[in-house]
XYZ file of C-alpha atoms in Angstrom:
243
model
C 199.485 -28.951 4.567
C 201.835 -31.520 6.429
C 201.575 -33.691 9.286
C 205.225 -32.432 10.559
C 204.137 -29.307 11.932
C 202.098 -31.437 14.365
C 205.196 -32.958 15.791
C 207.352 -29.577 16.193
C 204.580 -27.266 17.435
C 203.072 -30.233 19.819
C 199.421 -29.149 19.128
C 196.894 -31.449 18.601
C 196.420 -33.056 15.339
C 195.036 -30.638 13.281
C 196.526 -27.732 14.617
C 195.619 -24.401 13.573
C 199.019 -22.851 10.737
C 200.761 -19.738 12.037
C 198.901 -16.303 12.524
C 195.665 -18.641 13.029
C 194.169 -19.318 9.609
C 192.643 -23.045 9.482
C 194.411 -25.935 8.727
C 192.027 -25.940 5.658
C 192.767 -23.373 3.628
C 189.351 -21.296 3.153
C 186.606 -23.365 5.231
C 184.973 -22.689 8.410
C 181.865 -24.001 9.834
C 178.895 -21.454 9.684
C 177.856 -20.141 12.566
C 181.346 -19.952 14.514
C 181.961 -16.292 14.639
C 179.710 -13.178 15.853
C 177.259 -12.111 13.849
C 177.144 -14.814 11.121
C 174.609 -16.164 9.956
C 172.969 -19.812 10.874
C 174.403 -22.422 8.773
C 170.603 -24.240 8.030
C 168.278 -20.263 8.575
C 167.102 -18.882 11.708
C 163.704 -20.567 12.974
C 161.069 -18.122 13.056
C 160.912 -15.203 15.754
C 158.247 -17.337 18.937
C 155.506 -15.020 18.607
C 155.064 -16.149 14.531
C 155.478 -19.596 15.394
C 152.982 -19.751 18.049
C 150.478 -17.866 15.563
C 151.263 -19.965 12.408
C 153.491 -16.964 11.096
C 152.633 -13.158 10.115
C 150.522 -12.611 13.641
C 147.416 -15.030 12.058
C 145.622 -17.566 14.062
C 145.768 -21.152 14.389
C 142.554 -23.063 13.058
C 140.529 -24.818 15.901
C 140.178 -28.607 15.148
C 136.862 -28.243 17.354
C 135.247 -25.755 16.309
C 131.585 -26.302 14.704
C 131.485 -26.057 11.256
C 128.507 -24.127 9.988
C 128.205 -25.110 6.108
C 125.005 -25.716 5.152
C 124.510 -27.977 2.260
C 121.123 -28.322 0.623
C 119.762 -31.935 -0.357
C 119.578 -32.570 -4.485
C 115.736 -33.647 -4.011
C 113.529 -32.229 -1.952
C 110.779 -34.619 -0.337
C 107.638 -33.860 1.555
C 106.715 -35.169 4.691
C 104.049 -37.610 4.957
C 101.983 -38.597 7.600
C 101.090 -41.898 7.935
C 97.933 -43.970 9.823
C 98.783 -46.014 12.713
C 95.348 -47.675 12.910
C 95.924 -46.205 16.587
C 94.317 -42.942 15.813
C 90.966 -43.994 17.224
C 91.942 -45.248 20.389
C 92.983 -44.024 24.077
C 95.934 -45.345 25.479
C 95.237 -46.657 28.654
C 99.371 -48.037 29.722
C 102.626 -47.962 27.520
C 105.975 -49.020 28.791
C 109.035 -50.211 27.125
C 109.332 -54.307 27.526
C 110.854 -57.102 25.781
C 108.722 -60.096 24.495
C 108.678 -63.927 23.956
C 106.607 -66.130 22.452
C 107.231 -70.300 23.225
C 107.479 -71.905 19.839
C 109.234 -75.666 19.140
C 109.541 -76.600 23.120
C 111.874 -72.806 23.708
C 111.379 -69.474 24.555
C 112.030 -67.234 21.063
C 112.521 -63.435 21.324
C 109.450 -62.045 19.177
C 110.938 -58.400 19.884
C 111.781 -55.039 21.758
C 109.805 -52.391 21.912
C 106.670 -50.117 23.257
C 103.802 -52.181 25.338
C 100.330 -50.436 24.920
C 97.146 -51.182 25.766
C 94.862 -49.297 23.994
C 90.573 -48.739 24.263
C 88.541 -48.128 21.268
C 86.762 -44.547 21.677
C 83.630 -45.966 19.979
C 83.836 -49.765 20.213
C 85.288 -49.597 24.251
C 86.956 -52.806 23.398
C 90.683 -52.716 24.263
C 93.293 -54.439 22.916
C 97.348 -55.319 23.510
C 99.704 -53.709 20.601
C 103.173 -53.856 20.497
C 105.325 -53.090 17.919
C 109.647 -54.118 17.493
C 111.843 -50.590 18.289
C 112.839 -48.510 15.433
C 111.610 -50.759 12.391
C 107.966 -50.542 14.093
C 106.961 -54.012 13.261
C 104.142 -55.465 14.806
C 104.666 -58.623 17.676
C 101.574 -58.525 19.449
C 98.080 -57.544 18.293
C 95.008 -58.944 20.361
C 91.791 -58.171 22.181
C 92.639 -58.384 26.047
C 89.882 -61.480 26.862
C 88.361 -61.683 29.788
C 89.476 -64.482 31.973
C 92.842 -64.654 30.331
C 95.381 -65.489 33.177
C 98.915 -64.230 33.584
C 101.030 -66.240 35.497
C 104.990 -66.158 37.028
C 107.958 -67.574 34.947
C 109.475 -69.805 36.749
C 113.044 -68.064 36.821
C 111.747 -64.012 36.793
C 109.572 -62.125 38.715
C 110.041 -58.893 36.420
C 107.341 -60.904 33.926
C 104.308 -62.516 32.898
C 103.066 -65.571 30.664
C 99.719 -66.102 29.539
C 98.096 -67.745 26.176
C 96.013 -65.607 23.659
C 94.438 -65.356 19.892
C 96.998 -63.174 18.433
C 96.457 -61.270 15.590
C 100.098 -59.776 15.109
C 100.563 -62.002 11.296
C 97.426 -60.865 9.310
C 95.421 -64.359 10.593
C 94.027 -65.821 14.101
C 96.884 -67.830 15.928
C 96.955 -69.266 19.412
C 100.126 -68.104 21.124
C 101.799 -68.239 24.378
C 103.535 -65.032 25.243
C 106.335 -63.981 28.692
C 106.611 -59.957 28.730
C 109.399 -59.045 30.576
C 109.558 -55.550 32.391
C 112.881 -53.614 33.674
C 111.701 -54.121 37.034
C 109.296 -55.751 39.177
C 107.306 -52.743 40.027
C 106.861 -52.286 36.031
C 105.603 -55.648 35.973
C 103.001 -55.537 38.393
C 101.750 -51.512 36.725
C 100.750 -54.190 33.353
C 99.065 -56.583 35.625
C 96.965 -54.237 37.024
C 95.937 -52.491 34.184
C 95.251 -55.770 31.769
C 93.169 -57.034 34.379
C 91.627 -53.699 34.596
C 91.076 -53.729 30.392
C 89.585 -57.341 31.137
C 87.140 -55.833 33.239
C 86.084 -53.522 30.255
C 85.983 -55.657 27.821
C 83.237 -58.349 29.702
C 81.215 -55.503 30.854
C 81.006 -54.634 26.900
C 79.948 -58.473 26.020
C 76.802 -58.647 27.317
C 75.972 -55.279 25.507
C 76.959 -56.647 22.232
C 75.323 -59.907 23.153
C 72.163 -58.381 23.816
C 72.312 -56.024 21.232
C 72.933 -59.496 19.136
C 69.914 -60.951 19.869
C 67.638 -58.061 19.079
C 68.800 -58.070 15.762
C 67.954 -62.015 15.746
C 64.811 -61.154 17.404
C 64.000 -58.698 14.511
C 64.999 -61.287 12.090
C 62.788 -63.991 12.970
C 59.633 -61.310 13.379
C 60.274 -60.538 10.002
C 60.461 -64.054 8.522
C 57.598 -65.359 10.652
C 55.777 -62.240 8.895
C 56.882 -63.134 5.251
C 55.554 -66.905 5.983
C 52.556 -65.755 6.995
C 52.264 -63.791 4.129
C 53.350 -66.474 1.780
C 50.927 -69.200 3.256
C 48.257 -66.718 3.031
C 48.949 -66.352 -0.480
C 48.970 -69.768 -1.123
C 45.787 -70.588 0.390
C 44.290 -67.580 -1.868
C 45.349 -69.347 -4.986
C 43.937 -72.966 -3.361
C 40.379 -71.519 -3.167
C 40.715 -70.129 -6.816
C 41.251 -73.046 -8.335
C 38.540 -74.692 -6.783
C 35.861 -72.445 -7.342
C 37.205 -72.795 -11.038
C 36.743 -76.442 -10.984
C-alpha cells in the first residue's frame, strides 16, 4: 500500500487497488454485501419482541396478586364492654370538642357525640370518645337547667359548663362542641334540651322515692326507741320492788 497511486489514478484518498479489492488487504465492514450477516446479531423477529420472546406473554404490573399468606399466631377475637350496652342512643354525630383551661380554648378531641338514656335508670348522659384510639373526652349526666350558649366567633357550636366525669373523678368544666354545620348544631340543641327534660321529670321520682326510704327509716328507729325506753323502764320498776 502507497499513497502514489492516489496521485496517478486521481481517486479519493483511499482509493479502492485495481480489479476492486480494498485498500486493506482482507477487511470489510460486516454487513456491506447481500446476504451477510449483521455485524452486532439480528434483533429479534417483532412478534417475539412484543411477547417477551418464544410467543409468551408479558407480566401485568397491575394485576392482583392472589397469595395468601397465613399469620404465625392465630388470635381470637374478643369482644369487649363499652359500658354503653345498657343504654339507647338517643343522637350521635361526628363533632370536634374544646374544653377552656389556663384563660384558652384547648382541643380535648375528635370524635363521635352521643347522648345516650339508661334503659332502666332513664337518666341520660353526654359520651364522647377521641376517633380511632376511643378515648374518652366527655362523660356527664345532661343536668337540667344547664345552658348552652353561642361562641362568640361560630355559629356551628355551643358552650356550656358541666360536672364532667371523662378522668375517673368529678371536675367542673367548660366545654364549645363544634358541628360541620349549623343545621348539625342546632339537631344537638334540640335533643340535649330534650334529654334535660328527661332527666328532671326523673328527679322528683328519685326524690320521692328518697324520702320513703327516710320515712321508713325514722318509723323504724322511733320503733326501736320505744322499745328500748320500754325496756328501760321494765328494769326501773325491778329494782325498786327489790329495794
Amino acid at each position: 500500500f502507497t499513497f502514489g497511486g492516489a496521485a496517478m489514478g486521481g481517486g479519493g484518498g483511499f482509493a479502492a487497488a485495481a480489479g476492486g479489492a480494498p485498500a486493506f488487504g482482507g477487511f470489510s465492514f460486516g454487513g456491506a454485501g447481500a446476504g451477510a450477516a449483521p455485524a452486532f446479531g439480528a434483533p429479534a423477529s417483532g412478534e417475539e419482541s412484543a411477547a417477551g420472546g418464544n410467543g409468551g406473554e408479558a407480566a401485568d404490573p397491575e394485576e392482583e396478586c392472589k397469595a395468601e399468606f397465613k399469620p404465625v399466631v392465630q388470635l381470637d377475637e374478643v369482644e369487649a364492654a363499652t359500658g354503653e350496652e345498657d343504654e339507647e342512643v338517643l343522637f350521635e354525630m361526628k363533632s370536634k370538642l374544646y374544653r377552656f383551661e389556663s384563660g384558652e380554648w384547648k382541643e380535648r378531641g375528635l370524635g363521635m357525640c352521643k347522648l345516650l338514656k339508661h334503659k332502666e335508670l332513664g337518666k341520660v348522659r353526654m359520651l364522647m370518645r377521641r376517633e380511632k384510639i376511643l378515648k374518652i373526652c366527655a362523660n356527664f349526666v345532661v343536668a337540667p337547667g344547664t345552658a348552652l350558649e353561642e361562641h362568640p366567633s361560630s355559629e356551628k357550636g355551643w358552650v356550656f359548663g358541666t360536672m364532667d366525669f371523662s378522668e375517673g373523678e368529678a371536675k367542673q368544666e367548660t366545654f364549645f362542641i363544634k358541628f360541620g354545620t349549623e343545621e348539625k348544631a342546632a339537631d344537638f340543641k334540640a335533643k340535649f334540651e330534650e334529654a334535660q327534660k328527661i332527666n328532671a321529670e326523673g328527679a322528683p321520682a328519685a326524690a320521692a322515692e328518697g324520702e320513703g326510704e327516710t320515712k321508713e327509716e325514722d318509723t323504724a328507729a322511733d320503733e326501736l326507741a320505744k322499745e328500748l325506753e320500754s325496756k328501760a323502764k321494765a328494769t326501773d320498776k325491778g329494782d325498786e320492788d327489790k329495794e
